[in-house]
mmCIF file of C-alpha atoms in Angstrom:
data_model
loop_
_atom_site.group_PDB
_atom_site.id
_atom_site.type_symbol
_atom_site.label_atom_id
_atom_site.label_comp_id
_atom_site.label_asym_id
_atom_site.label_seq_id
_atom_site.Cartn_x
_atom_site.Cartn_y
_atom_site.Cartn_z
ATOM 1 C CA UNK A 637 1.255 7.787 14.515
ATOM 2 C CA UNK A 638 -2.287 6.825 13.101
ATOM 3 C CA UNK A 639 -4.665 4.805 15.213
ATOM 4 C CA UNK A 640 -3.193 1.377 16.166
ATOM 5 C CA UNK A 641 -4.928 -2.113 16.917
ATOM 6 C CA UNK A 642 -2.167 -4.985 15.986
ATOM 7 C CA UNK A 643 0.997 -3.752 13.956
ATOM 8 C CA UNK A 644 1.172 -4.207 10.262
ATOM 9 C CA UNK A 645 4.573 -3.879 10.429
ATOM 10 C CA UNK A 646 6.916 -4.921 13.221
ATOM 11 C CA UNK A 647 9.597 -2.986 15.119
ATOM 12 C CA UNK A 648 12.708 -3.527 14.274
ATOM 13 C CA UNK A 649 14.345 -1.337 16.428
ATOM 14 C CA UNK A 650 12.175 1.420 17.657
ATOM 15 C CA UNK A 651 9.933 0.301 20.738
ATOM 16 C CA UNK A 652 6.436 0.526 18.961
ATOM 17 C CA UNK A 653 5.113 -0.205 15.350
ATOM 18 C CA UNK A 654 6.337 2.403 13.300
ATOM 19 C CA UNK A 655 3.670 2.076 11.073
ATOM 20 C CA UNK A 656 -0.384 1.323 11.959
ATOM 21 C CA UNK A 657 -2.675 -1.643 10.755
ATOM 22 C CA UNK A 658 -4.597 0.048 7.775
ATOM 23 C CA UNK A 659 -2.969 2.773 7.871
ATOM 24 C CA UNK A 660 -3.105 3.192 4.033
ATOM 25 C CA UNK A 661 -6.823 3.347 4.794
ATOM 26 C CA UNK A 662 -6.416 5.998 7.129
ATOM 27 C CA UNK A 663 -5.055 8.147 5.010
ATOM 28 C CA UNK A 664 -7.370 7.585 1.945
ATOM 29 C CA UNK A 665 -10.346 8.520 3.994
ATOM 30 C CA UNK A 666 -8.082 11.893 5.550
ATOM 31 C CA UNK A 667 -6.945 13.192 2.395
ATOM 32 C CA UNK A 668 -11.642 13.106 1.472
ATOM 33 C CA UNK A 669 -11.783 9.669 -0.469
ATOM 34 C CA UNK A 670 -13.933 6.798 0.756
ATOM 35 C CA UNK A 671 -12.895 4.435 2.884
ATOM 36 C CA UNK A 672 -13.197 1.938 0.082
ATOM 37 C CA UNK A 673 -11.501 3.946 -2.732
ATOM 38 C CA UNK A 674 -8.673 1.965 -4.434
ATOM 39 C CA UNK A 675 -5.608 3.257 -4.410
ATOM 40 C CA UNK A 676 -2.369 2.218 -6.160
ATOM 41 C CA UNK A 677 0.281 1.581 -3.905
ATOM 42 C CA UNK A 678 3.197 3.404 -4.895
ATOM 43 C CA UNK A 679 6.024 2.248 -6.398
ATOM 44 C CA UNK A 680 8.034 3.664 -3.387
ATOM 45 C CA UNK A 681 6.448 2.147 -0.309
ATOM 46 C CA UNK A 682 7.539 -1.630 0.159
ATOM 47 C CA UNK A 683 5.033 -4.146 -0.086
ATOM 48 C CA UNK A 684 5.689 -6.400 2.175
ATOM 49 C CA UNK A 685 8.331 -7.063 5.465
ATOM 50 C CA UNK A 686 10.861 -8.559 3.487
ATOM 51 C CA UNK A 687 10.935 -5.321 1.453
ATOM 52 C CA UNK A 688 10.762 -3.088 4.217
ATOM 53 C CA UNK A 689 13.662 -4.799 5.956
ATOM 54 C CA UNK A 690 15.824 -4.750 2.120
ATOM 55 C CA UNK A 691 14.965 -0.854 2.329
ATOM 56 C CA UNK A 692 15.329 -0.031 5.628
ATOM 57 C CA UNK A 693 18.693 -1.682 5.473
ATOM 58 C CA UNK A 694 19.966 0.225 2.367
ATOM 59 C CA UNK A 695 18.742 3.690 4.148
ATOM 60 C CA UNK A 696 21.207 2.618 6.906
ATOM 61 C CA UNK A 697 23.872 2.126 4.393
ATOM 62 C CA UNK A 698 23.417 5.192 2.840
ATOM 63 C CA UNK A 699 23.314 7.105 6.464
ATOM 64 C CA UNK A 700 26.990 6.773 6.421
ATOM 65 C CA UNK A 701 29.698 10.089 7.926
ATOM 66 C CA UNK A 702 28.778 11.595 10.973
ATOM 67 C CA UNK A 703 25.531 10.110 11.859
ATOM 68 C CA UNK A 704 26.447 6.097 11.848
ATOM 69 C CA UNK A 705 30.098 6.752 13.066
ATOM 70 C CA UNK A 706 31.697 5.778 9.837
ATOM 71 C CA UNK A 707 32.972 8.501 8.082
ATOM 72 C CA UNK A 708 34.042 6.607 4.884
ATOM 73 C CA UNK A 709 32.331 3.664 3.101
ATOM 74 C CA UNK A 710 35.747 1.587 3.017
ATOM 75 C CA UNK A 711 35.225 1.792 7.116
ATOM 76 C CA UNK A 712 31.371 0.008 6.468
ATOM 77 C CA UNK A 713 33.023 -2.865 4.756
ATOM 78 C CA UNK A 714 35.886 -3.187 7.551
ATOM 79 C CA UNK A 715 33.770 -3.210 10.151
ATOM 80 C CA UNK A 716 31.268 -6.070 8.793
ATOM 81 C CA UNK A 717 33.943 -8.130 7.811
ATOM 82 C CA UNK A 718 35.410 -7.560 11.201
ATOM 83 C CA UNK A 719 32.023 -8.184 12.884
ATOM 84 C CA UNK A 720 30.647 -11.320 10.575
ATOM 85 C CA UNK A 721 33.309 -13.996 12.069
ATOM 86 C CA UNK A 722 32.271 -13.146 15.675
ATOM 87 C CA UNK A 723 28.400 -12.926 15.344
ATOM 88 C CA UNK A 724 26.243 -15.294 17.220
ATOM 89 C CA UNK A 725 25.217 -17.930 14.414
ATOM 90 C CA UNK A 726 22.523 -19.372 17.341
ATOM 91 C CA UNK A 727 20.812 -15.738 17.772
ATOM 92 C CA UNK A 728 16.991 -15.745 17.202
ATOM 93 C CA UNK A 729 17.586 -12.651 14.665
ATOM 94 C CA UNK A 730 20.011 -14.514 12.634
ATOM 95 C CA UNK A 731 19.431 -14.619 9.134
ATOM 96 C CA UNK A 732 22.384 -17.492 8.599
ATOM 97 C CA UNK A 733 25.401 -17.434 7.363
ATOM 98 C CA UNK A 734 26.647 -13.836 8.102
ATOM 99 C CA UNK A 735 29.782 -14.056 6.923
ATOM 100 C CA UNK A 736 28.751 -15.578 3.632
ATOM 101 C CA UNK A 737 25.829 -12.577 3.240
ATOM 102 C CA UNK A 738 28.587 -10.418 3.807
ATOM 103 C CA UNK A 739 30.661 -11.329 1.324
ATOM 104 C CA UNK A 740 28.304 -11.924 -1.202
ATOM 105 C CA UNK A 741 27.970 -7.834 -0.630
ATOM 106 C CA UNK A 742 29.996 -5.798 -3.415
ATOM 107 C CA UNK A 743 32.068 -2.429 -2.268
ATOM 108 C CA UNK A 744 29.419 -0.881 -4.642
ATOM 109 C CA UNK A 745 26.590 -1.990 -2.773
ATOM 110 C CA UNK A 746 27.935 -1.108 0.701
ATOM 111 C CA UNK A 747 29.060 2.641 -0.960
ATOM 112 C CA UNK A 748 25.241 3.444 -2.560
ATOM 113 C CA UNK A 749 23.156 1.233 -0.229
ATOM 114 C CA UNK A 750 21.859 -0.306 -3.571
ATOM 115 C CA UNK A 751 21.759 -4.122 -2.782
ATOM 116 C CA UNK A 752 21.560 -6.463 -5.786
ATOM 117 C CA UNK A 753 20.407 -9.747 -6.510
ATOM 118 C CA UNK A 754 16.865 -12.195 -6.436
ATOM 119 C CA UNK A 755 14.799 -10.780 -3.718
ATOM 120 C CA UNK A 756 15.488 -13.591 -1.486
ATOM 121 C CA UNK A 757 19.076 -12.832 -2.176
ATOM 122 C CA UNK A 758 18.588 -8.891 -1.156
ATOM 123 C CA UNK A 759 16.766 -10.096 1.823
ATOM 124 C CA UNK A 760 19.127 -11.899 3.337
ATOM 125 C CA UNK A 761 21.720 -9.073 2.617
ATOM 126 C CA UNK A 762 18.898 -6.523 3.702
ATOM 127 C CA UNK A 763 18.973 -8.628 7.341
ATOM 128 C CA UNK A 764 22.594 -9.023 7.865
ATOM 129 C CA UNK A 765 23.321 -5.083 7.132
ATOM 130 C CA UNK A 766 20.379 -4.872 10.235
ATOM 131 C CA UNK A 767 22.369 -7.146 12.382
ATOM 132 C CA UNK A 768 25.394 -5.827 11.863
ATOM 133 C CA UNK A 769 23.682 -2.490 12.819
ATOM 134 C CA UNK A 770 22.216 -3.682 15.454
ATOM 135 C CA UNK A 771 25.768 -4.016 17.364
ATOM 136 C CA UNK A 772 28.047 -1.297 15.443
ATOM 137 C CA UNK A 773 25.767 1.704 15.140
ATOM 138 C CA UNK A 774 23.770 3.658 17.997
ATOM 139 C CA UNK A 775 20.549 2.901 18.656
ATOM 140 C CA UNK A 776 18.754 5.951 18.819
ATOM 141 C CA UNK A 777 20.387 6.442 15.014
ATOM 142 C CA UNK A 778 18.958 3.430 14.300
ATOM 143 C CA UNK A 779 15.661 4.614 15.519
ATOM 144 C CA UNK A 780 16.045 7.830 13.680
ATOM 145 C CA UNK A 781 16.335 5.727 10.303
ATOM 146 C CA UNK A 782 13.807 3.897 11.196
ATOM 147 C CA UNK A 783 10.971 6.338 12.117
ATOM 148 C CA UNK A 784 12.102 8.324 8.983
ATOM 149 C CA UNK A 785 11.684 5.467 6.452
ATOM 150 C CA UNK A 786 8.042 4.931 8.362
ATOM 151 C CA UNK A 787 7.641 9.431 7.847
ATOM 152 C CA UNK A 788 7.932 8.312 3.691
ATOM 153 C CA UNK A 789 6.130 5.669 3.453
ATOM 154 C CA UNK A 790 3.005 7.652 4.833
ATOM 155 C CA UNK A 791 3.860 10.381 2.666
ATOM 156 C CA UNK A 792 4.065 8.305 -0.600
ATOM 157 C CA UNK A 793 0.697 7.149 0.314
ATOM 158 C CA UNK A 794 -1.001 10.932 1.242
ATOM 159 C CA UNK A 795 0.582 11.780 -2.422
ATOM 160 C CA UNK A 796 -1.054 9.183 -4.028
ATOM 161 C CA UNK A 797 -4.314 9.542 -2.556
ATOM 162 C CA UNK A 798 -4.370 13.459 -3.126
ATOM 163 C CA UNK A 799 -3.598 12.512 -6.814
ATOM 164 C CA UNK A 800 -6.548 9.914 -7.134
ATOM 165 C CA UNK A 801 -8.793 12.234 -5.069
ATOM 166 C CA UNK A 802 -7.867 15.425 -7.745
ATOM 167 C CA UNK A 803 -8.032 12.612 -10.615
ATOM 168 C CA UNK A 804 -11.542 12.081 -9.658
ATOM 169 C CA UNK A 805 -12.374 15.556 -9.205
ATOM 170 C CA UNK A 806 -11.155 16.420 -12.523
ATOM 171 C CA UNK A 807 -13.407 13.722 -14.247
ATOM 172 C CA UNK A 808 -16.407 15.445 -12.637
ATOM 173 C CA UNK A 809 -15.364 18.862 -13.706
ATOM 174 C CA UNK A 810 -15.314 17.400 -17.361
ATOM 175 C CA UNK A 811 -18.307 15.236 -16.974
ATOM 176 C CA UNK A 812 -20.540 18.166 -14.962
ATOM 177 C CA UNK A 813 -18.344 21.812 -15.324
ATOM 178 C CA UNK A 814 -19.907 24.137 -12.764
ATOM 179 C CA UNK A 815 -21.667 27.306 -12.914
ATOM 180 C CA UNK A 816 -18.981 28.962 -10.912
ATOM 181 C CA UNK A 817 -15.575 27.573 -9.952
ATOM 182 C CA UNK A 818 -13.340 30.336 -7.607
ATOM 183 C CA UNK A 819 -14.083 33.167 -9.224
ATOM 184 C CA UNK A 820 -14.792 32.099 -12.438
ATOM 185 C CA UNK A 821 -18.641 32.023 -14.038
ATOM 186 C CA UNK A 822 -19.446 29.430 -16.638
ATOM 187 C CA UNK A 823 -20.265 31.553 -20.377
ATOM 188 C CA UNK A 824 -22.756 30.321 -22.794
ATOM 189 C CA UNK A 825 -20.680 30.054 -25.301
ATOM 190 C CA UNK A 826 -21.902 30.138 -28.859
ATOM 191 C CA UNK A 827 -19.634 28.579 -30.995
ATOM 192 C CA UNK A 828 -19.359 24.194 -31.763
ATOM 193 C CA UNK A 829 -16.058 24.218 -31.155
ATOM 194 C CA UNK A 830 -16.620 24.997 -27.095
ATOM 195 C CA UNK A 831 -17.161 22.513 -25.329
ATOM 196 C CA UNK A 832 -16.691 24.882 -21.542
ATOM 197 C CA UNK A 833 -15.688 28.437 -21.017
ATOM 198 C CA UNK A 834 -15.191 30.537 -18.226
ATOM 199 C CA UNK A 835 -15.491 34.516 -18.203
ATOM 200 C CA UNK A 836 -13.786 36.840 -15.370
ATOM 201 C CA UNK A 837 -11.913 39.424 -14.685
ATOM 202 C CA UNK A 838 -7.645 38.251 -14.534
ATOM 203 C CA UNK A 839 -5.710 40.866 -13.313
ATOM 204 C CA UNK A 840 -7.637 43.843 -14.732
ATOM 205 C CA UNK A 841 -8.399 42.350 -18.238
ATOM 206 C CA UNK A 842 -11.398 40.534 -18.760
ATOM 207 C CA UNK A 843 -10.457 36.994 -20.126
ATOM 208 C CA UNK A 844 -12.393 33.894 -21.211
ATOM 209 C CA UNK A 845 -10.744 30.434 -20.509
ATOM 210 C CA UNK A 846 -12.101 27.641 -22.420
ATOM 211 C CA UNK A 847 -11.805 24.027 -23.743
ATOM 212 C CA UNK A 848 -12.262 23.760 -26.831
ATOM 213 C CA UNK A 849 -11.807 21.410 -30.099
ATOM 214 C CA UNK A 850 -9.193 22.145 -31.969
ATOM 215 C CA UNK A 851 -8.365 22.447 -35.949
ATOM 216 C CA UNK A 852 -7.084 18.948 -35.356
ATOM 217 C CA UNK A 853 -9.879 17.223 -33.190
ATOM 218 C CA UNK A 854 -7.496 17.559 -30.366
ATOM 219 C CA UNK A 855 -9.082 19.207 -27.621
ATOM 220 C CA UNK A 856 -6.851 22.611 -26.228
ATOM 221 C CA UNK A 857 -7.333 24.942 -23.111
ATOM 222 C CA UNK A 858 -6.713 28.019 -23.594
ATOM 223 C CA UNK A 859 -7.733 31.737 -21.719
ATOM 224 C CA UNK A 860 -8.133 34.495 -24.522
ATOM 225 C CA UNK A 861 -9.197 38.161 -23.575
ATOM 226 C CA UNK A 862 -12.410 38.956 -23.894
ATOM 227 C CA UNK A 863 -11.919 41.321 -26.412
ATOM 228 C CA UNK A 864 -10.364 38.722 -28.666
ATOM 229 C CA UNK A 865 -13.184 35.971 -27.987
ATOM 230 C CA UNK A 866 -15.832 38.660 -28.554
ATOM 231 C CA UNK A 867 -14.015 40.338 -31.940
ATOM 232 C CA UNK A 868 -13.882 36.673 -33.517
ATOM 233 C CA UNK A 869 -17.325 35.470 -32.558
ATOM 234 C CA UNK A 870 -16.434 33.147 -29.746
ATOM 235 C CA UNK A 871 -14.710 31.246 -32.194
ATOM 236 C CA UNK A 872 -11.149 29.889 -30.087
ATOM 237 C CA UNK A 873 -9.410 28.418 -32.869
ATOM 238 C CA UNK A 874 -9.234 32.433 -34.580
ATOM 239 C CA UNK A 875 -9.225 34.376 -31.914
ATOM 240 C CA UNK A 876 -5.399 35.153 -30.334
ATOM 241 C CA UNK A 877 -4.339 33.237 -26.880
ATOM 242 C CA UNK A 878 -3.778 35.366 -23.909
ATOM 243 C CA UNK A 879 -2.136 32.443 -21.843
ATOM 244 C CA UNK A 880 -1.935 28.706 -21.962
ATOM 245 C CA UNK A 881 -3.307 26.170 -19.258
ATOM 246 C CA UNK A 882 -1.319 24.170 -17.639
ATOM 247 C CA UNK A 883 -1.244 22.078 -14.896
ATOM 248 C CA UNK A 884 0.915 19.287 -13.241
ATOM 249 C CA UNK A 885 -2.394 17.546 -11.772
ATOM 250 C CA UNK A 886 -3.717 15.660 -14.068
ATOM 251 C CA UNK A 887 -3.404 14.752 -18.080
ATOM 252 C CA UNK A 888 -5.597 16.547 -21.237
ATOM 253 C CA UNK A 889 -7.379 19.668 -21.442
ATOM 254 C CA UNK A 890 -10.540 19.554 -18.780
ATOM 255 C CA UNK A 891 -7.420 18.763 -16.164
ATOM 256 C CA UNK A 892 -5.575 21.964 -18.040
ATOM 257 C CA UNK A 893 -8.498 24.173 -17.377
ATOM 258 C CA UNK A 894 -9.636 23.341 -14.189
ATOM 259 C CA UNK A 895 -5.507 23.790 -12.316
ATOM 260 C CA UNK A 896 -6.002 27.490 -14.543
ATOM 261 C CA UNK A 897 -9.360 28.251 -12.951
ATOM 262 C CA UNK A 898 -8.204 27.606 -9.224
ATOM 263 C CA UNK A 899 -4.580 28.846 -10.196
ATOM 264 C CA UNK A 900 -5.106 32.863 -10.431
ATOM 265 C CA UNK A 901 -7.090 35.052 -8.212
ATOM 266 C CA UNK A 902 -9.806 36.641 -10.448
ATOM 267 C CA UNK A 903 -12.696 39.191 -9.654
ATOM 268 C CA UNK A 904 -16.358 37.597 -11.039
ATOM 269 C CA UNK A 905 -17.679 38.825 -14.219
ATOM 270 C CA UNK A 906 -21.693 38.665 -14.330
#
């Protein structure tokens, strides 16, 4: 757990905050962003309590079989129906009307833990499935549910700050493209069309990677051999492709390059 001062979200049934105040902060300025740096919050990671709780709640739905004690989702909706009459209206927890939030709950939503509705609606659902829990299901499997849904929601944010932190350092590779970059030394090249290449040696053959403007304006990475950049004058839209650059970091062709450059492991060509 992350450095703690007053919770940002409250237990529900483990014994501490699952999750820290600023936490998203923490991790921003772990992954190497500042502090400061804005990050989107995911789509993933609920916003606020009353999302938390509609999540949490559908994670406990879809826990179902050995791990809850019901082995069948028809055995979910028998048991809250069974439980709803009986329930202490007067409890501080009580959302209101449990039998009425249970009902209100379709077979379909009880089988994929997929509740429906205005979010007030799926909140009220969200806290009924919890206090039904709460009574028919084992606490340290509550606990378990719990902690793991707190495990993602870090996660989703150490994925998105990685991705802004590798968005901004492919916008300073395009802006300022180094001299060297793992292996890799920049080439003068001499051709318009270049706008960056890289010469070294990739796997025993010599090979120039490159961004470049294409026949169509577009701009392209591609890696060519250096005998084919050097037999058509440095000029990329003639010369043959070796390989293409790709990369699932980032969008357009600086992004390309720069996942190819740090991809294979080259020997330096002076």
């Amino acid at each position: 757990m992350l450095p703690t001062a007053e919770p940002s979200f409250d237990p529900i049934f483990v014994d501490e905050p699952p999750l820290s105040p600023n936490y998203e902060g923490a991790i921003i300025s772990k992954v190497g962003l500042p502090f400061y740096a804005d990050v989107t919050r995911p789509d993933e990671v609920p916003a606020d309590e009353h999302e938390r709780t509609i999540d949490l709640a559908e994670r406990i739905l879809r826990a179902s079989g050995v791990r809850t004690g019901f082995g069948h989702h028809e055995e979910v909706r028998t048991s809250m129906e069974s439980w709803a009459p009986d329930a202490d209206e007067e409890c501080d927890a009580d959302p209101g009307y449990w039998r009425s939030s249970v009902l209100l709950m379709s077979p379909q939503e009880m089988n994929f833990g997929q509740l429906d509705g205005e979010p007030e609606e799926r909140h009220e659902k969200g806290k009924t499935v919890l206090a039904w829990a709460r009574e028919c299901i084992d606490t340290d499997v509550l606990q378990e549910i719990e902690r793991s849904q707190a495990e993602d929601i870090k996660q989703a944010w150490r994925d998105a700050a990685e991705a802004e932190l590798t968005q901004r350092e492919i916008e300073q590779f395009a802006e300022d493209p180094p001299d060297k970059l793992d292996g890799w030394t920049k080439l003068d090249a001499n051709h318009d069309a270049v706008k960056v290449a890289y010469i070294a040696d990739n796997h025993g053959t010599p090979s120039v990677a490159a961004v470049f403007e294409g026949a169509d304006s577009e701009l392209e990475a591609l890696e060519f051999t250096l005998a084919a950049w050097q037999e058509n004058d440095g000029n990329p839209r003639q010369a043959r492709p070796n390989r293409y650059c790709v990369t699932t970091d980032g969008d357009g062709a600086y992004a390309r390059l720069r996942s190819h450059l740090l991809t294979f492991e080259v020997e330096p060509i002076e």
